[in-house]
């Protein structure tokens, strides 16, 4: 079973654009979304309804920068609000295949980076004075979400699907157990990816989907886009089911779960070997202290195995968990590991500064391409910075399902942040078959 992750080197034949859905809600009324009809003379999709959209230009440092610029060019929100960048929230990108792009942009695949811009509901003047500007559109209208999702007018490809991506599936009708899974803020990405595979297998039904419909697996992936193994596993689930048929769902599920487990075990082996080498080099000491942060099933396996192996060496292994606010997952992590203790985050960092930690190891929810960074729980960056300044070795451990192929960081939920790889002494990812 191979992990199918598109390499960055193969992504040059992609046209990257943003799509920004402006949302407003007055009191208890149903939320509305702004739609813009593209002028008939536009070179692409003339006469089609769209959101605020535009190409990512070379001077744009990120899709967010493009979204900010396009909203300023195509609406008067800059005049009404001044700064509105903080109101933009990104969703998981969506790819529109060449056969769906109607020959635009030289027949390239279109990668849409969707955003939702939710206007403050208390400003009635603002909500009623939004206007379009520029030359790309000839009409603007607000529709309720239900009217928009039910409209039959001609729209740019996958507009409704992009809306669901932009709003992180908020308006999708999904089974209750998927919504409960979505709310899990305690368990790590590896655990939640396995649960996602089970849910996708349990709720996927046969039948062709329209251009704007999302499969169950796609719906699951947009709920937690920062956790890349979920996104990768759901993409692979759909790919395999489409190729092998709905009658093979159980086999696809079993093989995916095995691959997730196997890659996790390889990650555990790599982390175990590195930390054990550090431990053995200090075997003359009376104690070897390992610090950790947040809660990860992968880290639990690494640390538990080290503790069990340390009986053969003189130095005692002690695991200390940072409390990991917000969420306090470190408290649970301490109960998962034999003999572990938990400290408030500030006290934990002070112990790092005071030289009372031998190594700090954290997990990862995503490893960016080209070594450009790691996504993990909020607080990881501050901890890695403290470790760097104190000279304490810091490790981020990830399996290959956590590799992200796009050139831009995935959408970051509030509880996640991007940490530069340079803050870690080691970013551990097992090699693929060709590299071994």
Coordinates of C-alpha atoms in Angstrom, one line a residue:
X1 CA 0.0 0.0 0.0
X2 CA 1.6 3.2 -1.1
X3 CA 0.9 6.7 0.3
X4 CA -0.1 8.8 -2.6
X5 CA 1.0 12.4 -1.9
X6 CA 1.5 14.7 -4.8
X7 CA 5.1 16.0 -4.9
X8 CA 5.7 19.8 -4.9
X9 CA 7.8 19.3 -8.0
X10 CA 4.8 18.1 -10.0
X11 CA 2.6 21.1 -9.1
X12 CA 3.9 23.6 -11.6
X13 CA 1.0 23.0 -14.0
X14 CA -1.6 24.5 -11.6
X15 CA -3.4 27.8 -11.8
X16 CA -3.8 29.1 -8.3
X17 CA -6.7 31.4 -7.4
X18 CA -8.6 32.6 -4.4
X19 CA -12.4 32.7 -3.8
X20 CA -13.7 34.9 -1.0
X21 CA -17.3 34.4 0.3
X22 CA -18.5 37.5 2.1
X23 CA -21.1 36.6 4.7
X24 CA -23.5 38.8 6.7
X25 CA -26.2 38.2 9.2
X26 CA -28.6 40.7 10.6
X27 CA -29.9 39.8 14.1
X28 CA -31.5 36.3 14.1
X29 CA -32.1 36.2 10.3
X30 CA -30.5 33.5 8.2
X31 CA -27.0 34.3 7.1
X32 CA -26.5 35.6 3.6
X33 CA -23.6 35.3 1.1
X34 CA -22.6 37.8 -1.5
X35 CA -22.5 36.7 -5.1
X36 CA -21.0 38.5 -8.1
X37 CA -21.9 38.0 -11.8
X38 CA -18.8 38.2 -14.0
X39 CA -19.0 40.5 -17.0
X40 CA -19.7 38.8 -20.3
X41 CA -16.5 40.1 -21.7
X42 CA -14.3 38.5 -19.0
X43 CA -11.8 36.1 -20.6
X44 CA -12.9 33.3 -18.2
X45 CA -16.4 32.3 -17.1
X46 CA -18.1 35.4 -18.4
X47 CA -21.7 35.7 -17.2
X48 CA -21.2 33.2 -14.4
X49 CA -21.9 33.9 -10.7
X50 CA -18.9 33.8 -8.4
X51 CA -17.5 35.0 -5.1
X52 CA -14.8 37.6 -5.0
X53 CA -12.0 35.9 -6.8
X54 CA -8.6 36.4 -8.5
X55 CA -5.3 34.9 -9.3
X56 CA -2.5 34.5 -6.9
X57 CA 0.2 36.8 -8.3
X58 CA 4.0 36.5 -7.9
X59 CA 4.0 39.5 -5.5
X60 CA 1.5 37.9 -3.2
X61 CA 3.2 36.2 -0.3
X62 CA 0.3 33.9 0.4
X63 CA -3.3 33.2 -0.6
X64 CA -4.4 35.3 2.3
X65 CA -2.6 38.3 0.8
X66 CA -4.4 37.7 -2.5
X67 CA -7.7 37.4 -0.8
X68 CA -7.1 40.7 1.1
X69 CA -6.1 42.4 -2.1
X70 CA -9.0 41.1 -4.2
X71 CA -11.7 42.1 -1.6
X72 CA -10.2 45.6 -1.7
X73 CA -10.3 45.8 -5.5
X74 CA -13.8 44.3 -6.0
X75 CA -15.8 45.8 -3.1
X76 CA -15.9 48.9 -1.0
X77 CA -15.1 47.1 2.2
X78 CA -11.8 48.9 2.5
X79 CA -13.7 52.2 2.7
X80 CA -16.3 50.8 5.2
X81 CA -14.0 48.8 7.4
X82 CA -10.5 49.9 6.9
X83 CA -8.6 46.7 7.9
X84 CA -10.6 43.5 7.3
X85 CA -7.8 41.0 7.0
X86 CA -8.5 39.7 10.5
X87 CA -12.0 38.7 9.3
X88 CA -10.7 36.3 6.7
X89 CA -10.8 32.6 7.5
X90 CA -9.3 30.1 5.1
X91 CA -10.6 26.6 4.2
X92 CA -9.0 23.6 2.6
X93 CA -8.1 24.2 -1.1
X94 CA -10.1 22.5 -3.8
X95 CA -8.8 21.3 -7.1
X96 CA -10.8 21.7 -10.3
X97 CA -9.6 19.1 -12.8
X98 CA -8.7 20.1 -16.4
X99 CA -11.8 18.5 -17.8
X100 CA -13.9 20.7 -15.5
X101 CA -12.1 24.0 -16.1
X102 CA -13.6 24.4 -19.6
X103 CA -10.2 25.1 -21.2
X104 CA -9.4 28.2 -19.1
X105 CA -5.9 29.1 -18.1
X106 CA -4.4 27.0 -20.8
X107 CA -6.2 23.9 -19.7
X108 CA -4.3 23.8 -16.4
X109 CA -5.9 22.4 -13.2
X110 CA -7.3 25.1 -11.1
X111 CA -6.5 25.1 -7.4
X112 CA -8.9 27.3 -5.5
X113 CA -8.0 28.6 -2.0
X114 CA -11.4 29.5 -0.4
X115 CA -12.0 32.1 2.3
X116 CA -14.9 33.2 4.3
X117 CA -15.1 36.9 5.3
X118 CA -17.8 37.2 8.0
X119 CA -18.9 40.8 8.6
X120 CA -19.6 42.0 12.2
X121 CA -23.4 41.6 12.7
X122 CA -23.8 44.6 15.0
X123 CA -22.9 47.2 12.4
X124 CA -26.2 47.6 10.5
X125 CA -24.8 50.5 8.4
X126 CA -22.0 48.3 7.2
X127 CA -24.2 45.4 6.3
X128 CA -26.5 47.5 4.2
X129 CA -23.9 49.6 2.4
X130 CA -21.7 47.0 0.8
X131 CA -21.1 47.6 -2.9
X132 CA -19.1 46.1 -5.7
X133 CA -16.5 48.1 -7.5
X134 CA -14.0 47.5 -10.3
X135 CA -14.7 46.3 -13.8
X136 CA -14.9 42.5 -13.4
X137 CA -18.6 42.2 -12.4
X138 CA -21.9 43.7 -13.7
X139 CA -24.1 42.6 -10.8
X140 CA -23.9 41.8 -7.1
X141 CA -26.6 40.3 -4.8
X142 CA -26.9 38.7 -1.4
X143 CA -28.7 35.4 -1.1
X144 CA -29.5 33.4 2.0
X145 CA -27.3 30.3 2.4
X146 CA -30.2 28.0 1.6
X147 CA -31.2 30.0 -1.5
X148 CA -27.6 30.0 -2.7
X149 CA -27.1 26.3 -2.2
X150 CA -30.3 25.7 -4.1
X151 CA -29.8 28.1 -7.0
X152 CA -29.7 26.8 -10.5
X153 CA -28.1 29.9 -12.2
X154 CA -24.8 29.4 -14.0
X155 CA -21.9 29.5 -11.6
X156 CA -18.1 29.1 -11.9
X157 CA -17.1 25.5 -11.5
X158 CA -17.5 24.0 -8.0
X159 CA -18.6 27.3 -6.4
X160 CA -20.9 25.7 -3.9
X161 CA -18.3 23.1 -2.9
X162 CA -15.8 25.9 -2.5
X163 CA -18.3 27.6 -0.2
X164 CA -18.4 24.5 2.0
X165 CA -14.6 24.5 2.1
X166 CA -14.4 28.1 3.0
X167 CA -16.9 27.7 5.9
X168 CA -15.2 24.4 7.1
X169 CA -18.4 22.4 6.5
X170 CA -20.5 24.5 8.8
X171 CA -23.6 24.3 6.5
X172 CA -23.3 20.6 5.6
X173 CA -25.8 18.1 6.8
X174 CA -23.6 15.4 8.4
X175 CA -24.2 12.5 10.7
X176 CA -24.1 13.3 14.4
X177 CA -21.1 11.0 15.0
X178 CA -19.0 12.9 12.5
X179 CA -19.9 16.2 14.2
X180 CA -18.9 14.6 17.5
X181 CA -15.6 13.5 16.0
X182 CA -15.1 17.1 14.7
X183 CA -15.3 18.4 18.2
X184 CA -12.5 16.2 19.6
X185 CA -9.8 18.7 20.7
X186 CA -8.0 16.2 23.0
X187 CA -6.6 13.5 20.7
X188 CA -3.9 13.9 18.1
X189 CA -3.9 13.7 14.4
X190 CA -2.9 10.0 14.1
X191 CA -5.7 8.9 16.3
X192 CA -8.3 11.2 14.6
X193 CA -7.1 10.0 11.1
X194 CA -7.9 6.4 12.0
X195 CA -11.3 7.4 13.3
X196 CA -11.9 9.4 10.1
X197 CA -11.3 6.3 8.0
X198 CA -13.8 4.3 10.1
X199 CA -16.4 7.1 9.7
X200 CA -15.8 7.4 6.0
X201 CA -16.3 3.7 5.5
X202 CA -19.4 3.6 7.6
X203 CA -21.2 6.5 5.9
X204 CA -20.0 6.4 2.3
X205 CA -22.8 5.4 -0.1
X206 CA -22.6 4.4 -3.8
X207 CA -23.7 6.8 -6.5
X208 CA -22.4 9.6 -8.7
X209 CA -21.8 13.0 -7.1
X210 CA -22.5 16.3 -8.9
X211 CA -19.8 18.9 -9.4
X212 CA -20.8 20.7 -6.2
X213 CA -21.5 17.7 -3.9
X214 CA -18.9 16.5 -1.4
X215 CA -18.3 12.9 -0.6
X216 CA -18.4 11.9 3.0
X217 CA -14.6 11.6 3.0
X218 CA -14.2 15.1 1.5
X219 CA -16.7 16.5 4.1
X220 CA -14.6 15.0 6.9
X221 CA -11.4 16.4 5.5
X222 CA -12.6 20.0 5.4
X223 CA -13.7 19.8 9.1
X224 CA -10.2 19.5 10.4
X225 CA -7.9 20.8 7.6
X226 CA -4.9 21.5 9.9
X227 CA -4.5 17.8 10.7
X228 CA -3.0 16.8 7.4
X229 CA -3.1 13.0 7.9
X230 CA -6.8 13.3 8.0
X231 CA -6.8 15.2 4.7
X232 CA -4.4 12.8 3.1
X233 CA -6.2 9.7 4.3
X234 CA -9.6 11.0 3.1
X235 CA -8.2 11.8 -0.3
X236 CA -6.7 8.3 -0.6
X237 CA -9.9 6.7 0.6
X238 CA -11.9 8.4 -2.2
X239 CA -9.3 7.7 -4.8
X240 CA -9.2 4.0 -3.9
X241 CA -13.0 3.6 -3.7
X242 CA -13.4 5.4 -7.0
X243 CA -10.9 3.1 -8.6
X244 CA -11.8 -0.2 -7.0
X245 CA -15.6 0.3 -6.5
X246 CA -18.0 0.7 -3.6
X247 CA -18.0 -3.0 -3.0
X248 CA -14.4 -2.8 -1.8
X249 CA -14.9 -0.2 0.9
X250 CA -14.2 -2.5 3.8
X251 CA -11.0 -3.7 2.1
X252 CA -9.9 -0.1 1.4
X253 CA -10.6 0.8 5.0
X254 CA -8.6 -2.1 6.4
X255 CA -5.6 -1.4 4.1
X256 CA -5.7 2.3 5.0
X257 CA -5.8 1.6 8.7
X258 CA -2.9 -0.8 8.3
X259 CA -0.9 1.8 6.4
X260 CA -1.6 4.4 9.0
X261 CA -0.5 2.0 11.7
X262 CA 2.6 0.8 9.9
X263 CA 3.7 4.4 9.2
X264 CA 3.1 5.3 12.8
X265 CA 5.2 2.4 13.9
X266 CA 8.0 3.4 11.6
X267 CA 7.8 6.9 13.1
X268 CA 7.9 5.4 16.7
X269 CA 11.0 3.4 15.8
X270 CA 12.8 6.4 14.4
X271 CA 12.0 8.6 17.5
X272 CA 12.8 5.8 19.9
X273 CA 16.3 5.2 18.3
X274 CA 17.2 8.9 18.4
X275 CA 16.1 9.5 22.0
X276 CA 17.6 6.2 23.2
X277 CA 21.0 7.2 21.7
X278 CA 20.8 10.5 23.6
X279 CA 19.8 8.6 26.8
X280 CA 22.7 6.1 26.5
X281 CA 25.2 8.9 26.0
X282 CA 24.2 10.1 29.5
X283 CA 23.9 6.7 31.1
X284 CA 26.4 7.8 33.8
X285 CA 23.9 10.3 35.1
X286 CA 21.3 9.4 37.7
X287 CA 18.4 10.7 35.7
X288 CA 17.4 11.4 32.1
X289 CA 14.5 13.9 31.8
X290 CA 12.3 14.0 28.7
X291 CA 9.9 16.8 28.2
X292 CA 6.9 16.7 26.0
X293 CA 3.9 18.9 25.0
X294 CA 0.3 18.3 24.0
X295 CA -1.1 14.8 23.5
X296 CA 0.0 12.4 20.8
X297 CA -0.5 8.7 20.5
X298 CA 2.8 8.5 18.6
X299 CA 4.7 10.3 21.3
X300 CA 3.0 8.1 23.9
X301 CA 4.3 5.0 22.2
X302 CA 7.8 6.4 21.8
X303 CA 8.0 7.5 25.5
X304 CA 6.5 4.3 26.9
X305 CA 8.9 2.2 24.9
X306 CA 11.9 4.3 26.2
X307 CA 10.7 3.9 29.8
X308 CA 10.4 0.1 29.4
X309 CA 13.8 -0.1 27.8
X310 CA 15.6 2.1 30.4
X311 CA 15.5 -0.7 32.9
X312 CA 18.7 -2.1 31.3
X313 CA 20.6 1.2 31.8
X314 CA 21.5 2.8 35.1
X315 CA 20.0 6.3 34.5
X316 CA 16.3 6.6 35.4
X317 CA 14.0 8.0 32.8
X318 CA 11.5 10.6 33.9
X319 CA 8.9 12.1 31.6
X320 CA 7.5 15.6 32.3
X321 CA 4.5 16.9 30.3
X322 CA 3.8 20.6 29.8
X323 CA 0.1 21.4 30.6
X324 CA -0.5 22.5 27.0
X325 CA -3.0 25.3 27.4
X326 CA -5.5 25.9 26.0
X327 CA -7.0 22.5 26.2
X328 CA -4.7 21.1 28.9
X329 CA -3.9 18.0 26.9
X330 CA -0.7 17.6 28.8
X331 CA -2.6 16.6 31.9
X332 CA -4.1 13.7 30.0
X333 CA -0.7 12.8 28.4
X334 CA 0.8 12.5 31.9
X335 CA -1.9 10.0 32.8
X336 CA -1.2 8.0 29.6
X337 CA 2.5 7.5 30.4
X338 CA 3.9 5.4 33.3
X339 CA 5.3 7.6 36.1
X340 CA 4.9 10.9 34.1
X341 CA 4.3 14.2 35.8
X342 CA 2.7 17.4 34.5
X343 CA 3.7 21.1 35.0
X344 CA 2.1 24.4 34.1
X345 CA 3.5 25.7 30.8
X346 CA 5.5 28.5 32.4
X347 CA 7.0 26.3 35.0
X348 CA 7.8 23.7 32.4
X349 CA 9.7 26.3 30.3
X350 CA 11.5 27.5 33.4
X351 CA 12.8 24.0 33.9
X352 CA 14.1 24.0 30.3
X353 CA 15.9 27.3 31.0
X354 CA 17.3 26.0 34.3
X355 CA 18.8 23.0 32.4
X356 CA 16.6 20.4 34.0
X357 CA 15.5 18.9 30.7
X358 CA 17.7 16.6 28.6
X359 CA 15.5 16.6 25.5
X360 CA 12.1 17.9 24.5
X361 CA 10.0 16.0 22.0
X362 CA 6.8 17.1 20.4
X363 CA 4.5 15.7 17.7
X364 CA 3.4 17.3 14.4
X365 CA 0.0 17.6 12.7
X366 CA 1.7 18.6 9.4
X367 CA 5.2 18.8 7.9
X368 CA 5.5 21.3 5.1
X369 CA 7.3 20.6 1.8
X370 CA 10.9 21.6 1.3
X371 CA 11.4 21.7 5.1
X372 CA 9.5 25.0 5.4
X373 CA 8.0 24.3 8.8
X374 CA 5.9 22.1 11.1
X375 CA 2.3 22.6 12.2
X376 CA 1.5 21.7 15.8
X377 CA -0.5 22.8 18.8
X378 CA -0.4 26.5 19.8
X379 CA 2.4 27.0 22.3
X380 CA 4.8 24.7 20.4
X381 CA 6.6 27.6 18.8
X382 CA 7.3 29.4 22.1
X383 CA 8.5 26.2 23.7
X384 CA 10.8 25.4 20.8
X385 CA 12.2 28.9 21.0
X386 CA 12.9 28.5 24.7
X387 CA 14.6 25.2 24.1
X388 CA 16.7 26.7 21.3
X389 CA 17.9 29.5 23.5
X390 CA 18.6 27.1 26.4
X391 CA 20.5 24.7 24.2
X392 CA 18.1 21.8 24.9
X393 CA 17.7 19.4 21.9
X394 CA 14.2 19.6 20.5
X395 CA 12.6 17.0 18.3
X396 CA 9.4 17.0 16.2
X397 CA 8.3 13.5 15.2
X398 CA 5.9 12.8 12.3
X399 CA 5.0 10.0 10.1
X400 CA 4.7 10.2 6.3
X401 CA 0.9 10.7 6.3
X402 CA 1.6 14.1 7.8
X403 CA 3.5 15.4 4.8
X404 CA 1.9 18.3 3.0
X405 CA 2.4 18.7 -0.7
X406 CA 1.2 22.2 -1.4
X407 CA 3.5 25.2 -1.5
X408 CA 1.3 27.0 1.0
X409 CA 0.6 26.1 4.6
X410 CA -2.8 24.3 5.2
X411 CA -5.5 26.3 6.9
X412 CA -4.7 26.7 10.6
X413 CA -7.5 26.2 13.1
X414 CA -7.2 28.4 16.2
X415 CA -5.5 25.7 18.2
X416 CA -2.6 25.3 15.7
X417 CA 0.4 27.3 14.6
X418 CA 3.3 27.1 12.1
X419 CA 6.7 26.6 13.7
X420 CA 9.9 27.2 11.6
X421 CA 11.8 24.0 11.1
X422 CA 15.0 25.8 12.2
X423 CA 13.7 25.9 15.8
X424 CA 14.0 22.1 15.9
X425 CA 17.2 20.1 16.1
X426 CA 15.5 17.2 14.4
X427 CA 12.3 16.9 12.3
X428 CA 11.9 13.2 12.2
X429 CA 10.0 11.7 9.2
X430 CA 10.7 8.1 8.0
X431 CA 12.1 7.8 4.5
X432 CA 9.9 6.5 1.7
X433 CA 10.6 3.3 -0.1
X434 CA 12.7 5.0 -2.8
X435 CA 14.9 6.8 -0.2
X436 CA 15.5 3.8 2.0

